[in-house]
Coordinates of C-alpha atoms and ligand atoms in Angstrom, one line a residue:
M1 CA 101.3 72.8 67.9
K2 CA 103.9 74.8 69.6
D3 CA 104.8 78.4 69.8
H4 CA 107.8 80.1 71.1
M5 CA 107.0 82.7 73.5
Q6 CA 109.6 85.6 74.6
N7 CA 112.3 83.0 75.1
E8 CA 110.3 81.6 78.0
G9 CA 110.1 78.2 76.6
D10 CA 107.6 76.6 74.3
T11 CA 104.0 76.9 75.0
E12 CA 102.0 73.6 73.8
Y13 CA 98.7 74.0 72.7
F14 CA 96.1 71.0 72.7
V15 CA 93.2 71.4 70.6
L16 CA 90.0 70.0 71.9
R17 CA 87.3 68.9 69.6
N18 CA 84.4 66.6 70.2
E19 CA 81.3 67.5 68.0
E20 CA 79.0 65.1 69.6
A21 CA 79.5 66.6 73.1
G22 CA 79.9 70.3 71.8
L23 CA 83.4 70.6 72.9
D24 CA 85.6 73.1 71.0
G25 CA 88.5 74.5 72.9
V26 CA 92.2 74.8 73.4
I27 CA 94.5 73.8 76.5
A28 CA 97.6 75.9 76.7
L29 CA 100.4 74.7 78.6
H30 CA 102.9 77.6 79.3
S31 CA 105.3 76.2 81.7
T32 CA 105.9 73.0 83.7
A33 CA 109.3 74.2 85.2
L34 CA 108.0 74.5 88.5
G35 CA 105.5 71.8 88.6
P36 CA 102.4 70.5 86.6
G37 CA 100.7 73.3 84.7
A38 CA 97.7 74.7 86.8
G39 CA 95.2 77.2 85.5
G40 CA 91.3 77.3 85.5
C41 CA 89.1 76.5 82.4
R42 CA 87.3 79.2 81.1
F43 CA 83.9 78.9 79.3
W44 CA 83.3 81.9 77.2
H45 CA 81.9 83.2 73.8
Y46 CA 84.6 83.1 71.1
S47 CA 84.3 83.9 67.4
S48 CA 87.2 81.9 66.0
R49 CA 89.9 79.3 66.9
N50 CA 92.7 82.0 66.8
E51 CA 90.8 84.2 69.2
M52 CA 90.7 81.1 71.8
L53 CA 94.5 80.6 71.1
V54 CA 95.5 84.0 71.8
D55 CA 93.3 84.3 75.0
A56 CA 94.7 80.8 76.3
A57 CA 98.1 81.7 75.5
R58 CA 97.9 85.0 77.4
L59 CA 96.1 83.6 80.5
A60 CA 98.6 80.5 80.8
R61 CA 101.7 82.8 80.8
G62 CA 99.9 84.7 83.4
M63 CA 99.2 81.4 85.6
T64 CA 102.8 80.7 85.1
Y65 CA 103.7 84.1 86.6
K66 CA 101.3 84.1 89.2
N67 CA 102.1 80.6 90.6
A68 CA 105.6 81.4 90.6
L69 CA 105.2 84.8 92.5
A70 CA 102.9 82.8 95.0
E71 CA 105.8 80.3 95.7
L72 CA 103.6 77.4 94.6
P73 CA 105.2 74.3 93.3
L74 CA 103.1 74.7 89.9
G75 CA 103.6 75.7 86.3
G76 CA 101.3 77.7 84.2
A77 CA 98.4 76.5 81.9
K78 CA 94.9 77.5 81.1
A79 CA 92.0 75.9 79.3
V80 CA 89.7 78.0 77.1
L81 CA 86.3 76.5 75.6
R82 CA 83.9 77.9 73.5
V83 CA 80.3 78.1 74.6
P84 CA 78.5 76.3 71.7
D85 CA 75.9 78.2 69.7
E86 CA 73.6 75.2 69.6
P87 CA 71.9 73.8 72.6
F88 CA 74.2 71.4 74.5
D89 CA 74.5 69.1 77.3
R90 CA 76.6 70.8 79.8
A91 CA 77.5 67.8 81.9
Q92 CA 78.5 65.7 78.7
L93 CA 80.6 68.8 77.4
F94 CA 82.7 69.0 80.7
R95 CA 83.0 65.0 80.7
A96 CA 84.5 65.2 77.2
F97 CA 86.7 68.0 78.4
G98 CA 87.7 65.8 81.4
R99 CA 88.9 63.1 79.1
E100 CA 91.1 65.4 77.3
V101 CA 92.6 66.6 80.6
A102 CA 93.2 63.0 81.5
K103 CA 95.3 62.5 78.3
L104 CA 97.9 64.9 79.5
R105 CA 98.6 62.5 82.6
G106 CA 98.8 65.3 85.1
R107 CA 100.9 67.6 83.1
Y108 CA 97.9 70.1 83.3
F109 CA 95.3 70.4 86.2
T110 CA 92.1 72.3 85.9
A111 CA 89.8 74.3 88.2
E112 CA 87.1 76.9 87.6
D113 CA 87.5 80.2 85.9
V114 CA 85.2 82.7 84.3
G115 CA 82.0 80.6 83.3
T116 CA 82.5 77.4 85.1
C117 CA 81.3 76.3 88.3
V118 CA 82.0 73.5 90.9
A119 CA 79.2 71.2 89.3
D120 CA 81.3 71.5 86.0
M121 CA 84.4 70.4 88.0
E122 CA 82.4 67.5 89.4
S123 CA 81.6 66.5 85.9
I124 CA 85.2 66.7 85.1
A125 CA 86.0 64.6 88.0
L126 CA 84.0 61.7 86.7
E127 CA 86.8 61.5 84.0
T128 CA 90.1 62.5 85.7
V129 CA 91.7 63.2 88.9
H130 CA 93.6 66.3 87.6
V131 CA 90.9 68.5 88.9
A132 CA 90.3 71.0 91.9
G133 CA 87.6 73.4 92.9
L134 CA 85.5 70.4 94.0
P135 CA 83.2 70.6 96.8
Q136 CA 85.0 70.7 100.1
V137 CA 85.4 67.5 102.1
S138 CA 85.3 67.7 105.8
G139 CA 87.3 70.9 106.8
K140 CA 89.8 70.1 104.0
P141 CA 90.9 72.9 101.4
G142 CA 88.3 73.0 98.6
G143 CA 85.3 74.7 97.3
D144 CA 84.8 78.3 96.2
P145 CA 88.5 80.0 95.9
S146 CA 86.9 83.7 96.0
P147 CA 86.9 84.1 100.0
W148 CA 90.5 83.3 99.8
T149 CA 91.2 85.5 97.0
A150 CA 89.5 88.3 99.1
R151 CA 91.5 87.4 102.3
G152 CA 94.8 87.5 100.3
V153 CA 93.8 91.1 98.8
L154 CA 93.0 92.3 102.4
A155 CA 96.3 91.2 103.7
A156 CA 98.1 92.8 100.9
M157 CA 95.9 96.2 101.5
D158 CA 96.5 96.3 105.4
N159 CA 100.1 96.3 104.9
L160 CA 100.0 98.9 102.1
A161 CA 97.7 101.1 104.4
R162 CA 100.1 101.1 107.2
E163 CA 103.5 101.2 105.3
H164 CA 102.4 103.5 102.3
L165 CA 99.6 105.7 103.8
A166 CA 100.8 105.4 107.4
R167 CA 97.3 104.8 108.8
P168 CA 95.3 101.4 109.7
L169 CA 92.8 100.4 107.5
S170 CA 90.0 101.7 109.8
D171 CA 91.1 105.4 108.8
C172 CA 90.9 104.6 105.2
T173 CA 88.3 104.8 102.4
V174 CA 88.4 102.0 99.8
A175 CA 86.6 102.2 96.6
I176 CA 85.6 98.8 95.1
Q177 CA 85.0 98.1 91.4
G178 CA 82.8 95.1 91.2
V179 CA 81.2 93.4 94.2
G180 CA 80.7 90.0 92.9
N181 CA 82.2 86.8 94.7
V182 CA 85.6 88.4 95.5
G183 CA 84.7 92.2 95.7
G184 CA 81.8 91.4 97.8
A185 CA 83.7 89.3 100.2
L186 CA 86.4 91.9 100.3
A187 CA 83.8 94.6 101.1
K188 CA 82.5 92.4 104.0
L189 CA 86.1 92.0 105.5
L190 CA 86.8 95.7 104.9
H191 CA 83.6 96.7 106.9
S192 CA 84.5 94.4 109.7
R193 CA 87.8 96.3 109.8
G194 CA 86.1 99.7 110.0
A195 CA 87.1 100.9 106.5
K196 CA 84.7 103.3 104.9
L197 CA 83.7 102.0 101.5
V198 CA 82.7 103.2 97.9
L199 CA 81.0 100.6 95.9
A200 CA 80.3 100.1 92.2
D201 CA 78.7 97.4 90.2
T202 CA 77.0 97.1 86.9
N203 CA 74.5 94.9 89.0
S204 CA 72.4 97.5 90.8
D205 CA 70.5 95.2 93.2
R206 CA 73.8 93.5 94.2
V207 CA 75.4 96.7 95.1
A208 CA 72.4 98.2 96.8
K209 CA 72.1 95.1 99.0
L210 CA 75.7 95.3 100.0
A211 CA 75.7 98.9 100.5
A212 CA 72.6 98.8 103.0
E213 CA 74.7 95.9 104.8
T214 CA 77.9 97.9 105.1
G215 CA 77.0 101.5 105.2
A216 CA 78.6 102.0 101.9
V217 CA 78.3 104.9 99.3
V218 CA 77.3 103.7 95.9
A219 CA 79.0 105.2 93.0
D220 CA 78.4 105.3 89.4
V221 CA 80.3 102.4 87.4
N222 CA 81.6 105.0 85.2
E223 CA 83.0 107.1 87.9
I224 CA 84.4 104.8 90.5
C225 CA 88.0 104.8 89.2
G226 CA 88.1 108.6 89.8
V227 CA 86.4 108.8 93.2
E228 CA 87.9 110.2 96.3
A229 CA 89.4 107.4 98.3
D230 CA 92.5 106.2 99.8
I231 CA 92.8 102.9 97.8
L232 CA 91.0 101.8 94.7
A233 CA 90.3 98.0 94.6
P234 CA 89.5 96.8 90.8
C235 CA 87.5 93.5 91.4
A236 CA 85.5 93.4 88.2
L237 CA 87.0 92.8 84.7
G238 CA 90.5 93.3 83.4
G239 CA 91.7 96.3 81.1
V240 CA 90.8 98.7 83.8
F241 CA 93.9 101.2 83.4
D242 CA 94.9 102.9 80.2
A243 CA 96.1 106.4 79.6
I244 CA 92.7 108.0 80.3
T245 CA 91.6 106.1 83.3
V246 CA 95.1 106.3 85.1
A247 CA 94.8 110.2 84.8
K248 CA 91.6 110.1 86.8
V249 CA 92.7 108.1 89.7
K250 CA 92.4 110.0 93.0
A251 CA 93.5 106.8 95.2
K252 CA 97.1 106.8 96.4
V253 CA 97.2 102.9 96.2
V254 CA 95.8 100.7 93.8
C255 CA 95.3 96.9 95.2
G256 CA 92.5 94.7 93.9
A257 CA 91.8 91.1 92.6
A258 CA 90.8 91.7 89.0
N259 CA 93.1 89.8 86.5
N260 CA 95.0 91.8 84.0
Q261 CA 94.1 95.2 85.1
L262 CA 96.6 97.2 83.0
V263 CA 95.9 97.4 79.5
T264 CA 99.6 97.6 78.6
E265 CA 102.9 97.4 80.7
K266 CA 103.1 101.1 80.0
D267 CA 99.9 101.7 82.2
G268 CA 102.0 100.4 85.0
V269 CA 104.6 102.9 84.5
R270 CA 101.7 105.7 84.0
L271 CA 100.3 104.7 87.5
A272 CA 104.1 105.0 88.9
E273 CA 104.9 108.4 87.4
R274 CA 101.6 109.8 89.0
G275 CA 102.9 108.5 92.3
I276 CA 100.2 105.8 92.7
L277 CA 101.3 102.7 94.2
Y278 CA 100.1 99.6 92.1
A279 CA 100.0 96.4 93.7
P280 CA 100.3 94.1 90.8
D281 CA 97.2 91.8 90.4
C282 CA 99.1 88.6 89.9
V283 CA 100.8 89.1 93.1
V284 CA 97.7 90.0 95.3
N285 CA 95.0 87.9 93.8
A286 CA 96.7 84.4 94.3
G287 CA 94.6 83.4 97.3
G288 CA 92.2 81.4 95.2
I289 CA 95.0 79.5 93.4
I290 CA 96.7 78.8 96.7
N291 CA 93.6 77.2 98.0
V292 CA 93.2 75.1 94.6
A293 CA 96.8 73.9 94.8
A294 CA 96.3 73.0 98.5
E295 CA 93.4 70.8 97.5
H296 CA 95.2 69.2 94.7
L297 CA 98.7 68.8 96.7
G298 CA 97.0 67.7 99.8
W299 CA 97.9 70.6 101.9
D300 CA 95.5 71.4 105.0
N301 CA 93.8 74.5 105.8
Q302 CA 96.3 75.9 108.2
E303 CA 98.8 75.8 105.2
V304 CA 96.3 77.7 103.2
V305 CA 95.9 80.6 105.7
R306 CA 99.8 80.7 106.2
R307 CA 100.3 81.0 102.4
V308 CA 97.3 83.5 101.7
D309 CA 98.3 85.8 104.7
G310 CA 101.9 85.6 103.3
T311 CA 100.5 87.7 100.4
A312 CA 101.6 90.8 102.0
E313 CA 105.0 89.6 102.5
R314 CA 105.3 88.5 98.9
L315 CA 104.0 91.9 97.7
A316 CA 106.5 93.7 99.9
R317 CA 109.3 91.8 98.2
V318 CA 108.2 92.9 94.8
L319 CA 107.6 96.4 95.8
A320 CA 111.3 96.5 97.2
R321 CA 112.7 95.1 94.0
A322 CA 110.6 97.8 92.2
E323 CA 112.3 100.5 94.4
Q324 CA 115.6 99.0 94.0
S325 CA 115.6 98.7 90.3
G326 CA 113.6 101.8 89.6
Q327 CA 111.2 99.9 87.8
A328 CA 107.3 100.0 87.9
P329 CA 105.9 97.2 90.2
N330 CA 104.3 95.4 87.4
L331 CA 107.5 95.2 85.6
A332 CA 109.4 94.2 88.9
A333 CA 106.7 91.4 89.4
D334 CA 107.1 90.0 85.8
S335 CA 111.0 90.1 86.1
L336 CA 110.9 88.3 89.7
A337 CA 108.4 85.7 88.4
R338 CA 110.6 84.9 85.0
E339 CA 113.8 84.7 87.2
R340 CA 112.0 82.2 89.7
V341 CA 111.0 80.0 86.9
R342 CA 114.4 80.0 85.3
L343 CA 116.0 79.1 88.6
G344 CA 113.6 76.3 89.2
G345 CA 111.7 77.9 92.1
A346 CA 114.4 79.2 94.0
L347 CA 113.4 82.4 96.0
V348 CA 115.2 85.5 94.6
A349 CA 114.8 88.6 96.6
Ligands
LIG1 P1 82.4 87.9 89.7 O1 81.9 87.6 88.4 O2 81.7 87.2 90.9 O3 82.0 89.6 90.2 C1 82.5 90.2 89.2 C2 81.6 91.5 89.4 O4 81.9 92.6 88.7 C3 80.1 91.2 89.2 O5 79.4 91.5 90.2 C4 79.8 92.1 87.9 O6 78.5 92.6 88.0 C5 80.8 93.4 88.1 N1 81.0 94.1 87.2 C6 81.3 93.8 85.6 N2 81.6 94.7 85.0 C7 81.7 95.8 85.8 C8 81.9 97.1 85.7 N3 82.4 97.6 84.5 N4 82.1 98.1 86.7 C9 81.4 97.5 87.9 N5 81.3 96.4 88.2 C10 81.3 95.4 87.2 O7 83.9 87.6 89.6 P2 84.8 87.3 90.7 O8 85.2 85.8 90.9 O9 84.5 88.1 92.0 O10 86.2 87.8 90.1 C11 86.6 89.3 90.2 C12 87.8 89.5 89.4 O11 88.9 89.0 90.1 C13 88.0 88.8 87.8 O12 88.6 89.8 87.1 C14 88.8 87.4 88.2 O13 89.3 87.1 87.1 C15 89.7 87.9 89.3 N6 89.9 86.9 90.2 C16 89.1 86.0 90.7 C17 89.3 85.0 91.5 C18 88.5 84.2 92.4 O14 88.9 83.4 93.3 N7 87.2 84.4 92.1 C19 90.9 84.4 91.7 C20 91.8 85.7 90.9 C21 91.3 86.5 90.2

C-alpha cells in the first residue's frame, strides 16, 4: 500500500496481521532519505484500521522531521498496534511484531512509544536486531530515553531564558503540564537550577509527591496553561494549543516535550501573533531519539551528551530562520526539515 503525501515521497504502509498472536497494526515508513526509518511502536486503542493508518502516517512524518532537525542519519517511520479486545499474551504479540520488523531488513527500526516498555523491546529483540530502547549495557547508551528528552528540553529552555527573557533560569517561574517520565525529570532538573515551579498533572498523587520534593505550587489541570509563569512546558499529551488555549497563555515562552502540541499549524501563528515564543516540540524533544539512535548506531555516551546539549543550538538556528523569513517557528522548523531531507542531510541554515 502506498500513499503520496505532500510531494515528500511515498509513504509505504505495511499491514501487520497475526490473529493467533493478537497482532493487528501497521508500520508506516515515511522516508528513508537520510537513513533507516526510525520511530517507536505505539500500542493503543484504535477503533478501525483506517484510524491506525492515519495515526501511523502522521506520526511517521513527524519522525522524519524530528530526525532531520536533530541532524541524525535517520529517516522517519512509526508502528501502530491495536490493543486487542480479547485477553492476549503480550510477549507473543511483540515477538510476532518483531518478525514483521525483521522482514523489512533494517529499513525500519523500532523502539518504545506510548503504551510500550523496555520489556516489549526485549520480546521484539528475540526476533530482530532492528530494535532499540533495550536495557542499558555497561555504561553504553540505551534504556529509558525520558531523562535525555528532559535534558534536551532543559538545554533549550536555559538558552531561551537568557536570550529571550534576559535572565537565568534561577530567576524564572516554569509551569509544567504533566509530570510523568519527562515532565517529572524536567521538574527536578529545573529545581536543581533554582527555578520556581508550578505543576499540574491528572495524577494527583504523583504531582503532590513531586511538589513536596521541589517546593512547587500545584495548579489545577484545567488552569495550568494560563497560570502566571515565564515559561510554559507542555509535557503531557498533544493537542494543547488551539484558539482558546492560546488566548489564555500568560507565559512569554512555550518550551516542552509533548509531541504535536499545536492542534493546527495556525495555532503556532496565533502564539507568534501574541508575542509568545514557541519552541517547536519536534526540535526540543529529540533527546530521547538521540539516545535511541546512539544505541542503534553504536555511538558512545559522550556523543549523546554532545548532541542532546546541542538542542539549544539547533533551536537557535530554527528561530533565526523564523525571524529572517517572518514565519512562525513551527513553520520555519517544518521547512528546514523538508529542505534537509531534500538535500540528503546537508546542513542548511
Ligand atoms: P508519561 O505518560 O510518563 O507522562 C505524561 C504525564 O501527563 C502523566 O503523568 C499523566 O498523568 C499526565 N497527564 C495526562 N493528561 C494530562 C492533562 N490533561 N493535564 C496534566 N497532566 C496530564 O509520558 P512521557 O514519556 O513523560 O511523555 C510526555 C510527552 O512527551 C508525550 O507527549 C510524549 O509523546 C512526549 N515525548 C516523550 C519522549 C520520551 O522520551 N519519553 C520523547 C519525545 C516526546
